Amino acid sequence: MQVKVEQGCIGCGLCVSICPAVFKMGENETAVVACQPAGANVDDAENAASQCPVGVIKTED
Ligand code: F3S
C-alpha cells in the first residue's frame, strides 16, 4: 500500500500520533510521509487516513 498526504493538512498531528512509523511533521507544520507502510504499519496507516479530520491522507494499493 502507498500513502500520500495531499495539500490541505491543518497540522493536527493525529496521523503522527496514530502511526509515527509512516507519518512525521514536515516543514510548515504539515504532515509528510516518512516511510511507506509495510507489515504491521499498514493497518495503522489506514486508520490514520480514515481519521484525518480534513481527509488529505490518500491510500492506494
Ligand atoms: Fe494533517 Fe491530517 Fe495528519 S490534518 S497532521 S494529515 S491527520
CSV table of C-alpha atoms and ligand atoms in Angstrom, one decimal:
chain,number,residue,atom,x,y,z
A,1,MET,CA,0.0,0.0,0.0
A,2,GLN,CA,1.2,3.5,-0.8
A,3,VAL,CA,0.1,6.6,1.1
A,4,LYS,CA,0.5,10.3,0.4
A,5,VAL,CA,-0.5,13.5,2.2
A,6,GLU,CA,-2.2,15.9,-0.2
A,7,GLN,CA,-2.4,19.7,0.2
A,8,GLY,CA,-4.7,20.9,2.9
A,9,CYS,CA,-3.2,19.3,6.0
A,10,ILE,CA,-4.0,21.5,9.0
A,11,GLY,CA,-1.2,20.1,11.1
A,12,CYS,CA,-3.3,18.5,13.8
A,13,GLY,CA,-0.8,15.7,14.3
A,14,LEU,CA,-3.3,12.9,14.6
A,15,CYS,CA,-1.7,10.8,11.9
A,16,VAL,CA,1.7,11.1,13.5
A,17,SER,CA,0.2,10.0,16.8
A,18,ILE,CA,-1.6,7.1,15.3
A,19,CYS,CA,1.3,5.9,13.0
A,20,PRO,CA,4.6,7.5,13.7
A,21,ALA,CA,6.4,4.9,11.6
A,22,VAL,CA,4.8,6.3,8.5
A,23,PHE,CA,3.9,10.0,9.2
A,24,LYS,CA,6.0,12.8,10.5
A,25,MET,CA,5.7,16.5,10.7
A,26,GLY,CA,7.5,18.3,7.9
A,27,GLU,CA,8.0,21.9,7.0
A,28,ASN,CA,5.2,24.4,7.7
A,29,GLU,CA,3.7,22.2,10.3
A,30,THR,CA,2.2,19.8,7.8
A,31,ALA,CA,2.5,16.0,7.8
A,32,VAL,CA,4.6,14.2,5.3
A,33,VAL,CA,5.2,10.5,4.6
A,34,ALA,CA,8.4,9.5,6.3
A,35,CYS,CA,8.3,5.9,5.1
A,36,GLN,CA,5.7,3.9,3.1
A,37,PRO,CA,3.7,1.5,5.3
A,38,ALA,CA,4.6,-2.2,5.4
A,39,GLY,CA,3.6,-5.1,7.6
A,40,ALA,CA,2.1,-4.1,10.8
A,41,ASN,CA,2.1,-0.4,9.8
A,42,VAL,CA,-0.4,-0.9,7.1
A,43,ASP,CA,-3.4,-1.0,9.4
A,44,ASP,CA,-2.2,2.0,11.4
A,45,ALA,CA,-1.7,4.0,8.3
A,46,GLU,CA,-5.2,3.1,7.0
A,47,ASN,CA,-6.6,4.1,10.4
A,48,ALA,CA,-4.7,7.4,10.3
A,49,ALA,CA,-6.1,8.1,6.8
A,50,SER,CA,-9.6,7.4,7.8
A,51,GLN,CA,-9.4,9.6,10.9
A,52,CYS,CA,-7.6,12.7,9.4
A,53,PRO,CA,-10.1,15.5,10.1
A,54,VAL,CA,-9.6,17.0,6.6
A,55,GLY,CA,-9.3,13.8,4.7
A,56,VAL,CA,-6.0,14.6,2.9
A,57,ILE,CA,-4.3,11.3,3.5
A,58,LYS,CA,-4.8,9.2,0.4
A,59,THR,CA,-4.1,5.5,0.1
A,60,GLU,CA,-3.8,3.2,-2.9
A,61,ASP,CA,-3.0,-0.5,-3.2
B,1,F3S,FE1,-2.5,16.7,8.7
B,1,F3S,FE2,-4.5,15.0,8.7
B,1,F3S,FE3,-2.2,14.3,9.7
B,1,F3S,S1,-4.6,17.2,9.2
B,1,F3S,S2,-1.3,16.2,10.5
B,1,F3S,S3,-2.6,14.8,7.6
B,1,F3S,S4,-4.2,13.7,10.5
